[in-house]
Structures are given as C-alpha cells and as structure tokens.
Amino acid sequence: MLLGHRLKQRFGLARLLGVNDRGQEDFSAPKRHACRFEGSTKRLVTTDGTDATSEAVLFTIVEVGPGDAVWLPGATPGDLNTRRRPLRVTPCFDIRGTLDHYEVYV
C-alpha cells in the first residue's frame, strides 16, 4: 500500500444494511478504521450525478459504500448529529493495477 505508513487517524464506519418499506435505514454497528484525513473544499460530481462540495477526503484501505454512514476523526461513531454520507468514493490503483486504497469524499 502506497499510503499505509500515513494512515495514522481513525474514522467511524457503519455499513448500510438495507431500507425498510417506510424508508428507515438499517446500519451495522459502527467500527473504527485507519485513515488519513485531509480537510479541503472541492467541487465534485456525486455518484448520482449531482454537483456537490466536499469538505474533506479520507484515504483508507476500507471500501466505503455510497449509503454508508461515516464519522470523521474526532467524532463519536454512532452519534447521529455528526454522521456524514460519502459524496463520492474513488478506488485508487497502484502501478501494477492492484487496488491500493480508496478516497472517500465527504
């Protein structure tokens, strides 16, 4: 992994398990994972094709889905007031074409 030595921070991740017929989302229990966090404002196109402004990017080896809940470093995983949704997740590959890490824009 190109960034392995730089993953010194931790973020919270709860996987989206499903949505019931009332539209209520069900998530897994939040877990902490290693990351590198960079706060930076960036305009981007989300997975559904809309324009959005990202406030930060997480570099991690953990795959994050578009419906998953994310807590930035320093936030308490499980706290609904600080929960974020990924605006875009970009897989990044090394020079051999092997998946290296993900960039998660929030």
mmCIF file of the C-alpha atoms, coordinates in Angstrom:
data_MODEL
# 
_entry.id   MODEL 
# 
loop_
_atom_site.group_PDB 
_atom_site.id 
_atom_site.type_symbol 
_atom_site.label_atom_id 
_atom_site.label_alt_id 
_atom_site.label_comp_id 
_atom_site.label_asym_id 
_atom_site.label_entity_id 
_atom_site.label_seq_id 
_atom_site.pdbx_PDB_ins_code 
_atom_site.Cartn_x 
_atom_site.Cartn_y 
_atom_site.Cartn_z 
_atom_site.occupancy 
_atom_site.B_iso_or_equiv 
_atom_site.pdbx_formal_charge 
_atom_site.auth_seq_id 
_atom_site.auth_comp_id 
_atom_site.auth_asym_id 
_atom_site.auth_atom_id 
_atom_site.pdbx_PDB_model_num 
ATOM 1   C CA . MET A 1 1   ? 0.000   0.000  0.000   1.00 0.00 ? 1   MET A CA 1 
ATOM 2   C CA . LEU A 1 2   ? 1.372   3.349  -1.015  1.00 0.00 ? 2   LEU A CA 1 
ATOM 3   C CA . LEU A 1 3   ? -0.247  5.235  1.875   1.00 0.00 ? 3   LEU A CA 1 
ATOM 4   C CA . GLY A 1 4   ? -0.014  2.564  4.600   1.00 0.00 ? 4   GLY A CA 1 
ATOM 5   C CA . HIS A 1 5   ? 2.541   4.420  6.697   1.00 0.00 ? 5   HIS A CA 1 
ATOM 6   C CA . ARG A 1 6   ? 0.377   7.543  6.638   1.00 0.00 ? 6   ARG A CA 1 
ATOM 7   C CA . LEU A 1 7   ? -2.879  6.010  7.931   1.00 0.00 ? 7   LEU A CA 1 
ATOM 8   C CA . LYS A 1 8   ? -2.480  7.302  11.482  1.00 0.00 ? 8   LYS A CA 1 
ATOM 9   C CA . GLN A 1 9   ? -6.008  8.571  12.102  1.00 0.00 ? 9   GLN A CA 1 
ATOM 10  C CA . ARG A 1 10  ? -9.245  6.644  12.696  1.00 0.00 ? 10  ARG A CA 1 
ATOM 11  C CA . PHE A 1 11  ? -12.719 7.179  11.275  1.00 0.00 ? 11  PHE A CA 1 
ATOM 12  C CA . GLY A 1 12  ? -16.040 5.518  12.100  1.00 0.00 ? 12  GLY A CA 1 
ATOM 13  C CA . LEU A 1 13  ? -17.951 3.472  9.539   1.00 0.00 ? 13  LEU A CA 1 
ATOM 14  C CA . ALA A 1 14  ? -21.419 1.875  9.761   1.00 0.00 ? 14  ALA A CA 1 
ATOM 15  C CA . ARG A 1 15  ? -22.483 -0.145 6.738   1.00 0.00 ? 15  ARG A CA 1 
ATOM 16  C CA . LEU A 1 16  ? -25.930 0.426  5.246   1.00 0.00 ? 16  LEU A CA 1 
ATOM 17  C CA . LEU A 1 17  ? -27.680 -2.938 5.592   1.00 0.00 ? 17  LEU A CA 1 
ATOM 18  C CA . GLY A 1 18  ? -30.970 -2.012 3.989   1.00 0.00 ? 18  GLY A CA 1 
ATOM 19  C CA . VAL A 1 19  ? -34.036 0.209  3.945   1.00 0.00 ? 19  VAL A CA 1 
ATOM 20  C CA . ASN A 1 20  ? -37.474 -0.912 5.109   1.00 0.00 ? 20  ASN A CA 1 
ATOM 21  C CA . ASP A 1 21  ? -40.783 -0.126 3.394   1.00 0.00 ? 21  ASP A CA 1 
ATOM 22  C CA . ARG A 1 22  ? -41.103 3.074  5.461   1.00 0.00 ? 22  ARG A CA 1 
ATOM 23  C CA . GLY A 1 23  ? -37.753 4.359  4.216   1.00 0.00 ? 23  GLY A CA 1 
ATOM 24  C CA . GLN A 1 24  ? -35.990 3.786  7.525   1.00 0.00 ? 24  GLN A CA 1 
ATOM 25  C CA . GLU A 1 25  ? -32.360 2.798  7.105   1.00 0.00 ? 25  GLU A CA 1 
ATOM 26  C CA . ASP A 1 26  ? -30.717 -0.051 8.992   1.00 0.00 ? 26  ASP A CA 1 
ATOM 27  C CA . PHE A 1 27  ? -26.975 0.166  9.672   1.00 0.00 ? 27  PHE A CA 1 
ATOM 28  C CA . SER A 1 28  ? -24.389 -2.188 11.129  1.00 0.00 ? 28  SER A CA 1 
ATOM 29  C CA . ALA A 1 29  ? -22.741 -1.248 14.406  1.00 0.00 ? 29  ALA A CA 1 
ATOM 30  C CA . PRO A 1 30  ? -20.107 1.444  13.764  1.00 0.00 ? 30  PRO A CA 1 
ATOM 31  C CA . LYS A 1 31  ? -16.472 0.332  13.682  1.00 0.00 ? 31  LYS A CA 1 
ATOM 32  C CA . ARG A 1 32  ? -13.282 2.374  13.600  1.00 0.00 ? 32  ARG A CA 1 
ATOM 33  C CA . HIS A 1 33  ? -10.823 2.045  10.713  1.00 0.00 ? 33  HIS A CA 1 
ATOM 34  C CA . ALA A 1 34  ? -7.431  3.557  9.878   1.00 0.00 ? 34  ALA A CA 1 
ATOM 35  C CA . CYS A 1 35  ? -7.311  6.526  7.527   1.00 0.00 ? 35  CYS A CA 1 
ATOM 36  C CA . ARG A 1 36  ? -5.520  9.689  6.573   1.00 0.00 ? 36  ARG A CA 1 
ATOM 37  C CA . PHE A 1 37  ? -7.804  12.717 6.852   1.00 0.00 ? 37  PHE A CA 1 
ATOM 38  C CA . GLU A 1 38  ? -7.404  15.888 4.811   1.00 0.00 ? 38  GLU A CA 1 
ATOM 39  C CA . GLY A 1 39  ? -9.748  18.810 5.171   1.00 0.00 ? 39  GLY A CA 1 
ATOM 40  C CA . SER A 1 40  ? -10.128 20.534 1.828   1.00 0.00 ? 40  SER A CA 1 
ATOM 41  C CA . THR A 1 41  ? -13.015 22.083 -0.060  1.00 0.00 ? 41  THR A CA 1 
ATOM 42  C CA . LYS A 1 42  ? -13.540 20.613 -3.511  1.00 0.00 ? 42  LYS A CA 1 
ATOM 43  C CA . ARG A 1 43  ? -16.393 20.708 -6.027  1.00 0.00 ? 43  ARG A CA 1 
ATOM 44  C CA . LEU A 1 44  ? -17.257 17.307 -7.416  1.00 0.00 ? 44  LEU A CA 1 
ATOM 45  C CA . VAL A 1 45  ? -19.950 15.241 -9.045  1.00 0.00 ? 45  VAL A CA 1 
ATOM 46  C CA . THR A 1 46  ? -21.591 12.720 -6.701  1.00 0.00 ? 46  THR A CA 1 
ATOM 47  C CA . THR A 1 47  ? -22.387 9.105  -7.583  1.00 0.00 ? 47  THR A CA 1 
ATOM 48  C CA . ASP A 1 48  ? -25.933 10.129 -8.592  1.00 0.00 ? 48  ASP A CA 1 
ATOM 49  C CA . GLY A 1 49  ? -24.610 12.818 -10.976 1.00 0.00 ? 49  GLY A CA 1 
ATOM 50  C CA . THR A 1 50  ? -25.386 15.945 -8.927  1.00 0.00 ? 50  THR A CA 1 
ATOM 51  C CA . ASP A 1 51  ? -22.903 18.699 -8.097  1.00 0.00 ? 51  ASP A CA 1 
ATOM 52  C CA . ALA A 1 52  ? -21.688 18.818 -4.502  1.00 0.00 ? 52  ALA A CA 1 
ATOM 53  C CA . THR A 1 53  ? -18.997 20.435 -2.382  1.00 0.00 ? 53  THR A CA 1 
ATOM 54  C CA . SER A 1 54  ? -16.776 18.131 -0.391  1.00 0.00 ? 54  SER A CA 1 
ATOM 55  C CA . GLU A 1 55  ? -15.254 19.430 2.856   1.00 0.00 ? 55  GLU A CA 1 
ATOM 56  C CA . ALA A 1 56  ? -12.782 16.601 3.430   1.00 0.00 ? 56  ALA A CA 1 
ATOM 57  C CA . VAL A 1 57  ? -11.296 13.446 1.974   1.00 0.00 ? 57  VAL A CA 1 
ATOM 58  C CA . LEU A 1 58  ? -10.434 10.222 3.793   1.00 0.00 ? 58  LEU A CA 1 
ATOM 59  C CA . PHE A 1 59  ? -7.740  7.950  2.380   1.00 0.00 ? 59  PHE A CA 1 
ATOM 60  C CA . THR A 1 60  ? -8.357  4.380  3.562   1.00 0.00 ? 60  THR A CA 1 
ATOM 61  C CA . ILE A 1 61  ? -7.909  0.750  2.585   1.00 0.00 ? 61  ILE A CA 1 
ATOM 62  C CA . VAL A 1 62  ? -11.501 0.001  3.669   1.00 0.00 ? 62  VAL A CA 1 
ATOM 63  C CA . GLU A 1 63  ? -14.169 0.056  0.971   1.00 0.00 ? 63  GLU A CA 1 
ATOM 64  C CA . VAL A 1 64  ? -16.938 2.540  1.777   1.00 0.00 ? 64  VAL A CA 1 
ATOM 65  C CA . GLY A 1 65  ? -20.324 2.352  0.058   1.00 0.00 ? 65  GLY A CA 1 
ATOM 66  C CA . PRO A 1 66  ? -22.381 5.341  -1.084  1.00 0.00 ? 66  PRO A CA 1 
ATOM 67  C CA . GLY A 1 67  ? -25.111 4.736  1.530   1.00 0.00 ? 67  GLY A CA 1 
ATOM 68  C CA . ASP A 1 68  ? -22.780 4.010  4.449   1.00 0.00 ? 68  ASP A CA 1 
ATOM 69  C CA . ALA A 1 69  ? -22.517 6.311  7.470   1.00 0.00 ? 69  ALA A CA 1 
ATOM 70  C CA . VAL A 1 70  ? -19.122 7.882  8.154   1.00 0.00 ? 70  VAL A CA 1 
ATOM 71  C CA . TRP A 1 71  ? -17.783 9.692  11.229  1.00 0.00 ? 71  TRP A CA 1 
ATOM 72  C CA . LEU A 1 72  ? -14.709 11.843 10.725  1.00 0.00 ? 72  LEU A CA 1 
ATOM 73  C CA . PRO A 1 73  ? -11.693 11.538 13.043  1.00 0.00 ? 73  PRO A CA 1 
ATOM 74  C CA . GLY A 1 74  ? -12.552 13.092 16.396  1.00 0.00 ? 74  GLY A CA 1 
ATOM 75  C CA . ALA A 1 75  ? -16.310 12.436 16.069  1.00 0.00 ? 75  ALA A CA 1 
ATOM 76  C CA . THR A 1 76  ? -18.080 9.768  18.116  1.00 0.00 ? 76  THR A CA 1 
ATOM 77  C CA . PRO A 1 77  ? -19.189 6.850  15.908  1.00 0.00 ? 77  PRO A CA 1 
ATOM 78  C CA . GLY A 1 78  ? -22.920 6.298  16.345  1.00 0.00 ? 78  GLY A CA 1 
ATOM 79  C CA . ASP A 1 79  ? -23.703 9.972  17.063  1.00 0.00 ? 79  ASP A CA 1 
ATOM 80  C CA . LEU A 1 80  ? -26.406 10.821 14.510  1.00 0.00 ? 80  LEU A CA 1 
ATOM 81  C CA . ASN A 1 81  ? -25.605 14.548 14.778  1.00 0.00 ? 81  ASN A CA 1 
ATOM 82  C CA . THR A 1 82  ? -22.089 14.066 13.385  1.00 0.00 ? 82  THR A CA 1 
ATOM 83  C CA . ARG A 1 83  ? -22.833 11.287 10.874  1.00 0.00 ? 83  ARG A CA 1 
ATOM 84  C CA . ARG A 1 84  ? -21.796 12.022 7.295   1.00 0.00 ? 84  ARG A CA 1 
ATOM 85  C CA . ARG A 1 85  ? -22.531 10.365 3.953   1.00 0.00 ? 85  ARG A CA 1 
ATOM 86  C CA . PRO A 1 86  ? -19.873 9.828  1.315   1.00 0.00 ? 86  PRO A CA 1 
ATOM 87  C CA . LEU A 1 87  ? -20.375 12.148 -1.648  1.00 0.00 ? 87  LEU A CA 1 
ATOM 88  C CA . ARG A 1 88  ? -18.069 10.058 -3.797  1.00 0.00 ? 88  ARG A CA 1 
ATOM 89  C CA . VAL A 1 89  ? -15.761 7.068  -3.275  1.00 0.00 ? 89  VAL A CA 1 
ATOM 90  C CA . THR A 1 90  ? -12.875 6.649  -5.696  1.00 0.00 ? 90  THR A CA 1 
ATOM 91  C CA . PRO A 1 91  ? -10.838 3.427  -5.819  1.00 0.00 ? 91  PRO A CA 1 
ATOM 92  C CA . CYS A 1 92  ? -7.124  4.115  -6.481  1.00 0.00 ? 92  CYS A CA 1 
ATOM 93  C CA . PHE A 1 93  ? -4.770  1.581  -8.048  1.00 0.00 ? 93  PHE A CA 1 
ATOM 94  C CA . ASP A 1 94  ? -1.015  1.123  -7.854  1.00 0.00 ? 94  ASP A CA 1 
ATOM 95  C CA . ILE A 1 95  ? 1.271   0.953  -10.896 1.00 0.00 ? 95  ILE A CA 1 
ATOM 96  C CA . ARG A 1 96  ? 0.630   -2.804 -11.243 1.00 0.00 ? 96  ARG A CA 1 
ATOM 97  C CA . GLY A 1 97  ? -3.120  -2.247 -11.475 1.00 0.00 ? 97  GLY A CA 1 
ATOM 98  C CA . THR A 1 98  ? -3.831  -3.633 -7.997  1.00 0.00 ? 98  THR A CA 1 
ATOM 99  C CA . LEU A 1 99  ? -6.328  -1.805 -5.787  1.00 0.00 ? 99  LEU A CA 1 
ATOM 100 C CA . ASP A 1 100 ? -4.288  0.290  -3.351  1.00 0.00 ? 100 ASP A CA 1 
ATOM 101 C CA . HIS A 1 101 ? -6.741  2.444  -1.400  1.00 0.00 ? 101 HIS A CA 1 
ATOM 102 C CA . TYR A 1 102 ? -9.975  4.432  -1.551  1.00 0.00 ? 102 TYR A CA 1 
ATOM 103 C CA . GLU A 1 103 ? -10.520 8.180  -1.491  1.00 0.00 ? 103 GLU A CA 1 
ATOM 104 C CA . VAL A 1 104 ? -13.758 8.946  0.349   1.00 0.00 ? 104 VAL A CA 1 
ATOM 105 C CA . TYR A 1 105 ? -15.078 12.471 -0.194  1.00 0.00 ? 105 TYR A CA 1 
ATOM 106 C CA . VAL A 1 106 ? -17.437 13.810 2.481   1.00 0.00 ? 106 VAL A CA 1 
# 
